[in-house]
PDB file of N, CA and C in Angstrom:
ATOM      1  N   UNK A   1       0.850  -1.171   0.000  1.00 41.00           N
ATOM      2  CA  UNK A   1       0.000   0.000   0.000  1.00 41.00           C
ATOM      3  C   UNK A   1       0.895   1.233   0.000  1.00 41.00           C
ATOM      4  N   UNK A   2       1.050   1.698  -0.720  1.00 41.00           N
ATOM      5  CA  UNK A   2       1.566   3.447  -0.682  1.00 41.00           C
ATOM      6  C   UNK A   2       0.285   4.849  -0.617  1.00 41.00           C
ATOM      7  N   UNK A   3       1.184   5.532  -0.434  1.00 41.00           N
ATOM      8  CA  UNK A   3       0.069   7.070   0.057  1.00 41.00           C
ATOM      9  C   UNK A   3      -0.871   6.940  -0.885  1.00 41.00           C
ATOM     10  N   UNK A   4      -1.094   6.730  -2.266  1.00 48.00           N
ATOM     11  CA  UNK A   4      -2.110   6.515  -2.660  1.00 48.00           C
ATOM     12  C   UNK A   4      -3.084   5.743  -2.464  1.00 48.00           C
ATOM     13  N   UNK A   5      -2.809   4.910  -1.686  1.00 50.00           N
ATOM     14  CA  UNK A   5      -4.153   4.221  -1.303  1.00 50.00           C
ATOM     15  C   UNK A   5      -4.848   4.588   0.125  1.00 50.00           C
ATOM     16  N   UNK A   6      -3.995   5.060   0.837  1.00 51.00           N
ATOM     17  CA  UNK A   6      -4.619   6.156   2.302  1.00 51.00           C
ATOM     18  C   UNK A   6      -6.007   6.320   1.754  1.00 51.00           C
ATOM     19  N   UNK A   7      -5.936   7.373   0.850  1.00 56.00           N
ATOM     20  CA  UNK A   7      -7.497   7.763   0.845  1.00 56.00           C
ATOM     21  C   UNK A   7      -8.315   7.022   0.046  1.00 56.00           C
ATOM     22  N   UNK A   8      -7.767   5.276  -0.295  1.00 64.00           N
ATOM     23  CA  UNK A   8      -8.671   4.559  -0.698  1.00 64.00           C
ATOM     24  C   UNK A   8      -9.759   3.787   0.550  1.00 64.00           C
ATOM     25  N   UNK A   9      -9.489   4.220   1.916  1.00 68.00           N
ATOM     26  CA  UNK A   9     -10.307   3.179   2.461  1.00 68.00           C
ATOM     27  C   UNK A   9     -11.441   3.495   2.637  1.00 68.00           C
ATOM     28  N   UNK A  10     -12.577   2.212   3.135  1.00 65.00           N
ATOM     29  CA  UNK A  10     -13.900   3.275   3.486  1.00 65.00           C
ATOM     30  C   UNK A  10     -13.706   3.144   4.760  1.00 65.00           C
ATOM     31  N   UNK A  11     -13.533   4.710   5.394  1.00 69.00           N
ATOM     32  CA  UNK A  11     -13.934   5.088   6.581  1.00 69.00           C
ATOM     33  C   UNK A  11     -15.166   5.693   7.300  1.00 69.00           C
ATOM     34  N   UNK A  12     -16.297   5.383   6.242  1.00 72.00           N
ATOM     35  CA  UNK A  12     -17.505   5.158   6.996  1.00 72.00           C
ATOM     36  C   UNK A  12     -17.666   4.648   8.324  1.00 72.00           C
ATOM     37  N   UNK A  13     -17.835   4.696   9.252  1.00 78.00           N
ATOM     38  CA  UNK A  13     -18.115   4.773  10.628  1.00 78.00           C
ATOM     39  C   UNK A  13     -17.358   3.516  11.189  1.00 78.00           C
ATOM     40  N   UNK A  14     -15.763   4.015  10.624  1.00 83.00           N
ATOM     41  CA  UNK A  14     -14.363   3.194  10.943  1.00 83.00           C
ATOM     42  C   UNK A  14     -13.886   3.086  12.271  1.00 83.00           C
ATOM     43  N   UNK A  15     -14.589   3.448  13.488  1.00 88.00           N
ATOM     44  CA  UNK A  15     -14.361   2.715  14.348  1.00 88.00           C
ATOM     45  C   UNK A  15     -15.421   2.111  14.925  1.00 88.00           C
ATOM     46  N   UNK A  16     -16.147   1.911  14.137  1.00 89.00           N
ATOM     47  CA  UNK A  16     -17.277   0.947  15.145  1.00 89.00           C
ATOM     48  C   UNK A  16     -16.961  -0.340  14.388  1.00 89.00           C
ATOM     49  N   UNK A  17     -16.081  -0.918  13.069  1.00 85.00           N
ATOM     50  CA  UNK A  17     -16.127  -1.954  12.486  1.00 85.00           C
ATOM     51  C   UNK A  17     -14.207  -2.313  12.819  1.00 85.00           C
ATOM     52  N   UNK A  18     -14.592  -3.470  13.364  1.00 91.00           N
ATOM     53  CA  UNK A  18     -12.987  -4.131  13.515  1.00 91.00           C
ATOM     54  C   UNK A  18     -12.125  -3.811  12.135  1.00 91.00           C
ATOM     55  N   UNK A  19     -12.997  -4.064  11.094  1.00 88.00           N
ATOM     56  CA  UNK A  19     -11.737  -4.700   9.642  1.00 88.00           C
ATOM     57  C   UNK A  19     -11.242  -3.007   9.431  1.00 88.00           C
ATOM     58  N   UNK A  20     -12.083  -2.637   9.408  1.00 86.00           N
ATOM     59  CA  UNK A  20     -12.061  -1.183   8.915  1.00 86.00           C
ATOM     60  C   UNK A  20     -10.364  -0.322   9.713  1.00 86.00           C
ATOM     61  N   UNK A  21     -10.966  -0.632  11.639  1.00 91.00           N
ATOM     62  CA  UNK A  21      -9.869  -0.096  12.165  1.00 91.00           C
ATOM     63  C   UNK A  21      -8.593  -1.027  11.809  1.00 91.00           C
ATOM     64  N   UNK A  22      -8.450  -2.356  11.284  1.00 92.00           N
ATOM     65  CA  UNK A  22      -7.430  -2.762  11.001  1.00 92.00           C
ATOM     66  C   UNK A  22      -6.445  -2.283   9.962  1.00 92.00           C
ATOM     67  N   UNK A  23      -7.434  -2.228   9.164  1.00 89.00           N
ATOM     68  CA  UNK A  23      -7.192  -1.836   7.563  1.00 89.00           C
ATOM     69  C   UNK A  23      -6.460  -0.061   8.066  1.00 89.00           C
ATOM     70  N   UNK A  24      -6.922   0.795   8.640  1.00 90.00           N
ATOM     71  CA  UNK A  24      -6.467   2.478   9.107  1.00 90.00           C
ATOM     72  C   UNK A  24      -5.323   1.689   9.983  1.00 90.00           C
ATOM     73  N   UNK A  25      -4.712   0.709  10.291  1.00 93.00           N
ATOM     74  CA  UNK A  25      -3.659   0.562  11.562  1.00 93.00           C
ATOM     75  C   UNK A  25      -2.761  -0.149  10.245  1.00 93.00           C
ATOM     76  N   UNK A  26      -3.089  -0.622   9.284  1.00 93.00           N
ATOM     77  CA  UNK A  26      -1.963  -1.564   8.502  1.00 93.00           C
ATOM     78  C   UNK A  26      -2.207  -0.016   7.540  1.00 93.00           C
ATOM     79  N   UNK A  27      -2.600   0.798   6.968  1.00 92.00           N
ATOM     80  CA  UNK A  27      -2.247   1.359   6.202  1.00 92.00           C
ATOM     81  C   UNK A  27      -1.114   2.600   6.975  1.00 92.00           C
ATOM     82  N   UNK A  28      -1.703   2.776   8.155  1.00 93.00           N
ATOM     83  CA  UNK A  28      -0.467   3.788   8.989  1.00 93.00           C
ATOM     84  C   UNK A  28       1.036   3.015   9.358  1.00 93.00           C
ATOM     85  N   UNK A  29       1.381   1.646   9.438  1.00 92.00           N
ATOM     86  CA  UNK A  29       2.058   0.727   9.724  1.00 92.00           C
ATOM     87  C   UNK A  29       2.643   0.740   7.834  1.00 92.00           C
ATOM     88  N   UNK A  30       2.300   0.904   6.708  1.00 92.00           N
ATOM     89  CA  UNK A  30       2.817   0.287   5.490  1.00 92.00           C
ATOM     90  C   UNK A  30       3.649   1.537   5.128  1.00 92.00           C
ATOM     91  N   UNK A  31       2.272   3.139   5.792  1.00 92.00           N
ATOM     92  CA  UNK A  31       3.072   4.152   5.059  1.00 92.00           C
ATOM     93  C   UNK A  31       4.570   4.780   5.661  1.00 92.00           C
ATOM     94  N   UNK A  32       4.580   4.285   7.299  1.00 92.00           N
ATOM     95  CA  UNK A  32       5.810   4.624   7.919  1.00 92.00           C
ATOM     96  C   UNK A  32       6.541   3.908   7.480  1.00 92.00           C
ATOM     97  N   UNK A  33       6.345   2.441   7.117  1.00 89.00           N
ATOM     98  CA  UNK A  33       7.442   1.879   6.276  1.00 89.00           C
ATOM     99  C   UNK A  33       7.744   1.759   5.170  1.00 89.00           C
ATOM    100  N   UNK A  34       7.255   2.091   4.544  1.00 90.00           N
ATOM    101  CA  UNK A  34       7.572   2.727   2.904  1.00 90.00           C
ATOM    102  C   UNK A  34       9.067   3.557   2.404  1.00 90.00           C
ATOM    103  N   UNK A  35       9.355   3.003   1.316  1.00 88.00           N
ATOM    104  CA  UNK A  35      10.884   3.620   1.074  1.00 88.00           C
ATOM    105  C   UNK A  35      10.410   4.949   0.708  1.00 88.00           C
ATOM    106  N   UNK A  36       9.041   5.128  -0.105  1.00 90.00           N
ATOM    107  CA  UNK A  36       9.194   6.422  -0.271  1.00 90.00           C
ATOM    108  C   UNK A  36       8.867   7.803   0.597  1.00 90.00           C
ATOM    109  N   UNK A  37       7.958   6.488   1.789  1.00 90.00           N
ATOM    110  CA  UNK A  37       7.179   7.958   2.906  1.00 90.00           C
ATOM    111  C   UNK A  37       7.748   7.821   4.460  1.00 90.00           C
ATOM    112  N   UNK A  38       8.438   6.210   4.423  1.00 89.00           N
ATOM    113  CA  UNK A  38       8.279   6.062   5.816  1.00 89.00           C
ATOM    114  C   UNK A  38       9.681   6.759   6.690  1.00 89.00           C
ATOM    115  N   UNK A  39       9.579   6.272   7.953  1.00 89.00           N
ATOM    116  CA  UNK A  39      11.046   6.558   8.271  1.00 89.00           C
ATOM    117  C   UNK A  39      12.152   6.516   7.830  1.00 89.00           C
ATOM    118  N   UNK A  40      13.127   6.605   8.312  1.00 91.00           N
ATOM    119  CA  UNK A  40      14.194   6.454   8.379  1.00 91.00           C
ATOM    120  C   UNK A  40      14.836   5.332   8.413  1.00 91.00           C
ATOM    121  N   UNK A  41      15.256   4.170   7.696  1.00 85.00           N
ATOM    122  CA  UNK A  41      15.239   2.613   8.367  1.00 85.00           C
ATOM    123  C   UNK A  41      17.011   2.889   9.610  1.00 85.00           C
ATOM    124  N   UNK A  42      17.995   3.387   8.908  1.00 88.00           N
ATOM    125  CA  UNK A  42      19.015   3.988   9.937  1.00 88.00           C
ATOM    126  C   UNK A  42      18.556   4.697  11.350  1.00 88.00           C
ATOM    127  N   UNK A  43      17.390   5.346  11.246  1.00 92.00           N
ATOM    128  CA  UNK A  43      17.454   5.922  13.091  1.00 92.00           C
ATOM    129  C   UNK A  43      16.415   5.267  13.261  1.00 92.00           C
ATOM    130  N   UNK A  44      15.755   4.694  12.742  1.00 90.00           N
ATOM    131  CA  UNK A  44      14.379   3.340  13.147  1.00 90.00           C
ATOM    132  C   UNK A  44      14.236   2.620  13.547  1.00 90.00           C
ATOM    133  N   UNK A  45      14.411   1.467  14.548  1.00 91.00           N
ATOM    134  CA  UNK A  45      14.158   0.022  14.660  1.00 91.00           C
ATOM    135  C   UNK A  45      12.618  -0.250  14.189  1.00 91.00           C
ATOM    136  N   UNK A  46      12.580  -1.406  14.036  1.00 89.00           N
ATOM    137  CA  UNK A  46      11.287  -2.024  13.671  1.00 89.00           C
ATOM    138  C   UNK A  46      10.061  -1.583  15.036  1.00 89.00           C
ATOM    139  N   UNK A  47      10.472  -2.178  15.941  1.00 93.00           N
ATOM    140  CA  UNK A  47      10.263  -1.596  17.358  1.00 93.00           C
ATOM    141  C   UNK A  47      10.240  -0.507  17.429  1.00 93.00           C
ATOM    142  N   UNK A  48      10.563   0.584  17.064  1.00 93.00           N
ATOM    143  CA  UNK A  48      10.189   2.257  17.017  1.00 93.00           C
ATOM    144  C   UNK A  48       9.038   2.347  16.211  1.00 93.00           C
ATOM    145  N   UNK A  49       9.000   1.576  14.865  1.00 91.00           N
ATOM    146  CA  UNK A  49       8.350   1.733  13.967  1.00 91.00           C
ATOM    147  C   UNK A  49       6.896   1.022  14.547  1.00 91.00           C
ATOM    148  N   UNK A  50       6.564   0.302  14.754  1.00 92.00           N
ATOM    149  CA  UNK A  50       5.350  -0.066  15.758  1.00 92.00           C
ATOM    150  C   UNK A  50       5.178   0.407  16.968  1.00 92.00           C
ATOM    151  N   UNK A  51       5.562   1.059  17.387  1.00 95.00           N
ATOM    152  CA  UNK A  51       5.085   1.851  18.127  1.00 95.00           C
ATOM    153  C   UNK A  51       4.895   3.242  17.959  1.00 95.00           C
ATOM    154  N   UNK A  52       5.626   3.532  17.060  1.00 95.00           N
ATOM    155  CA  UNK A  52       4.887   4.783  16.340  1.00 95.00           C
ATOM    156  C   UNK A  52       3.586   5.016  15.517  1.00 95.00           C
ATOM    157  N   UNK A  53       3.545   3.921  15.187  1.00 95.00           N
ATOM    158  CA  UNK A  53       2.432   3.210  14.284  1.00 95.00           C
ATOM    159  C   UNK A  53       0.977   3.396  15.050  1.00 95.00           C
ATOM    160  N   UNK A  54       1.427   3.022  16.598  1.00 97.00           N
ATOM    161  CA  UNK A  54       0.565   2.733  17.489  1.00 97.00           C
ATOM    162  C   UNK A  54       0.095   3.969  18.049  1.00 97.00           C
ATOM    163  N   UNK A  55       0.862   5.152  18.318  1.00 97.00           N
ATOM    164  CA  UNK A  55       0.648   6.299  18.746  1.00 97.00           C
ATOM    165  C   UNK A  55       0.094   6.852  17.680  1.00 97.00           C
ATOM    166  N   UNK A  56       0.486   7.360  16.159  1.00 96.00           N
ATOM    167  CA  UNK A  56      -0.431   7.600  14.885  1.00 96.00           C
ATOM    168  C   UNK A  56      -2.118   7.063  15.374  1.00 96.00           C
ATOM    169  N   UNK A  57      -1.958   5.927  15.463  1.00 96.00           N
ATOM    170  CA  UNK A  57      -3.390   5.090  15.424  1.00 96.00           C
ATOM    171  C   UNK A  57      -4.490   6.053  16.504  1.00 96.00           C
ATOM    172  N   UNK A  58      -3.218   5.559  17.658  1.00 96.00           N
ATOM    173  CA  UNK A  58      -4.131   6.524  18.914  1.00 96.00           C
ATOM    174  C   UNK A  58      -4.538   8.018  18.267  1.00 96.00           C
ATOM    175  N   UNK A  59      -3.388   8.802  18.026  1.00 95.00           N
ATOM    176  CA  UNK A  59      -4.006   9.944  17.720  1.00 95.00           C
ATOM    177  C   UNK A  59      -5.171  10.116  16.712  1.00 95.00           C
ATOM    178  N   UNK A  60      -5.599   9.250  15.477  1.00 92.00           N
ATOM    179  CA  UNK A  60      -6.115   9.292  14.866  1.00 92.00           C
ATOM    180  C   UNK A  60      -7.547   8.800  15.020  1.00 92.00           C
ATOM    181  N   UNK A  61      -7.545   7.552  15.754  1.00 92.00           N
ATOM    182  CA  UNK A  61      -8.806   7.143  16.629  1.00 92.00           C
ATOM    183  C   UNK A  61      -9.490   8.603  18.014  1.00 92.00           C
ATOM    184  N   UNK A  62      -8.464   9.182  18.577  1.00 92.00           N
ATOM    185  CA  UNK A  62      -9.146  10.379  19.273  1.00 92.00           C
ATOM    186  C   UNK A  62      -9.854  11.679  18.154  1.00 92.00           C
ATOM    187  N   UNK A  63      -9.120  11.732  17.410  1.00 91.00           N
ATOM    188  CA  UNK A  63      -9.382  12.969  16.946  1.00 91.00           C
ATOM    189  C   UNK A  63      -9.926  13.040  16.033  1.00 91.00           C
ATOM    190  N   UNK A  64     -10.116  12.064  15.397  1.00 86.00           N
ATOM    191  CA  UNK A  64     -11.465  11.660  13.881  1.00 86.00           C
ATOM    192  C   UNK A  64     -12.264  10.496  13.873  1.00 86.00           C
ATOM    193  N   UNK A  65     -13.204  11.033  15.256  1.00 84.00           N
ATOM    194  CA  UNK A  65     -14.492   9.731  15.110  1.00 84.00           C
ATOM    195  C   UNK A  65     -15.237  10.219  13.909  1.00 84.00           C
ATOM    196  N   UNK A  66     -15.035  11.205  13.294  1.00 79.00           N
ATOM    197  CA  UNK A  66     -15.286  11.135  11.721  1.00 79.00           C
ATOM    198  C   UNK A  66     -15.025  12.357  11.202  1.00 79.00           C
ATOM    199  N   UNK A  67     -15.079  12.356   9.796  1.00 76.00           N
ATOM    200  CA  UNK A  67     -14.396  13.089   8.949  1.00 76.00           C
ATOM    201  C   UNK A  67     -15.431  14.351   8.367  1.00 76.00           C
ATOM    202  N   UNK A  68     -15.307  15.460   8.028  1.00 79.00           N
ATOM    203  CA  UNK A  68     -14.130  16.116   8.933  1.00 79.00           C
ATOM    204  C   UNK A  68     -14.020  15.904  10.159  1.00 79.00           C
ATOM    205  N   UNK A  69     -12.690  15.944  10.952  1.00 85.00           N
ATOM    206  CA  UNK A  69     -12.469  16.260  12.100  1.00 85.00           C
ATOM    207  C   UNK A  69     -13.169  16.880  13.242  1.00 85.00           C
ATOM    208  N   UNK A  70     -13.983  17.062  14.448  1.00 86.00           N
ATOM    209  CA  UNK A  70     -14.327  17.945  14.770  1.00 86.00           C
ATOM    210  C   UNK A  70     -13.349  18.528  15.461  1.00 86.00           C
ATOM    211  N   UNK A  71     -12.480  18.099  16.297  1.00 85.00           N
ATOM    212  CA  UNK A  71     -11.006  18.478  17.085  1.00 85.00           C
ATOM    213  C   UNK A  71     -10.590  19.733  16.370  1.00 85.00           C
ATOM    214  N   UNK A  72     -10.298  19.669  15.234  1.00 83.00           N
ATOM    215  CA  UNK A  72      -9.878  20.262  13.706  1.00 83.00           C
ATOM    216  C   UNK A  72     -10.126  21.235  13.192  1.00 83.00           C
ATOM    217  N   UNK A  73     -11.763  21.263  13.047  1.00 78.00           N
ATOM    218  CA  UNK A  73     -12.155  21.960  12.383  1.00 78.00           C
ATOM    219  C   UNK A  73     -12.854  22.928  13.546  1.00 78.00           C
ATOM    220  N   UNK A  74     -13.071  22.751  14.461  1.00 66.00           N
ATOM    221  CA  UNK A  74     -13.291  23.978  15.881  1.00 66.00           C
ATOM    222  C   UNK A  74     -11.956  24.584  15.948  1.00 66.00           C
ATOM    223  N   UNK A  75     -10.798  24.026  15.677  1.00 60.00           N
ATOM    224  CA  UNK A  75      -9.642  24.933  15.901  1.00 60.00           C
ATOM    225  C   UNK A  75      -9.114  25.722  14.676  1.00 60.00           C
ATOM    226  N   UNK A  76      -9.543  25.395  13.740  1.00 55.00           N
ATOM    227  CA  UNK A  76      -9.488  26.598  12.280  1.00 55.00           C
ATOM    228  C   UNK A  76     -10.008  28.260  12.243  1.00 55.00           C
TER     229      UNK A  76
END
């Protein structure tokens, strides 16, 4: 999966469906590791990289129980 497919998923009411939040946790997990988007593989361990993965997730599960944002878009 590369950045082009980010905005292929359906995130229709993506956290109330398991596959859905899987699918938003493997696409944040493919794009940090990606040669063209992800880290750094030199200051990275794999182990950094999942757990960064994991904090992305968190932040993204708080702050977009749906799209737009409301977090977001009250602070514009």
């Amino acid at each position: 999966m590369d950045e082009k497919d980010l905005g292929m998923l359906d995130v229709n009411n993506w956290r109330d469906k398991e596959a859905t939040r899987d699918a938003v946790k493997a696409a944040i997990n493919d794009f940090l590791y990606s040669d063209a988007t992800g880290l750094p593989e030199s200051a990275y361990s794999e182990m950094d990289v999942v757990q960064k993965s994991q904090r992305v997730f968190e932040h993204i599960f708080v702050n977009y129980p749906y799209l737009p944002s409301p977090v977001y878009q009250s602070r514009a």
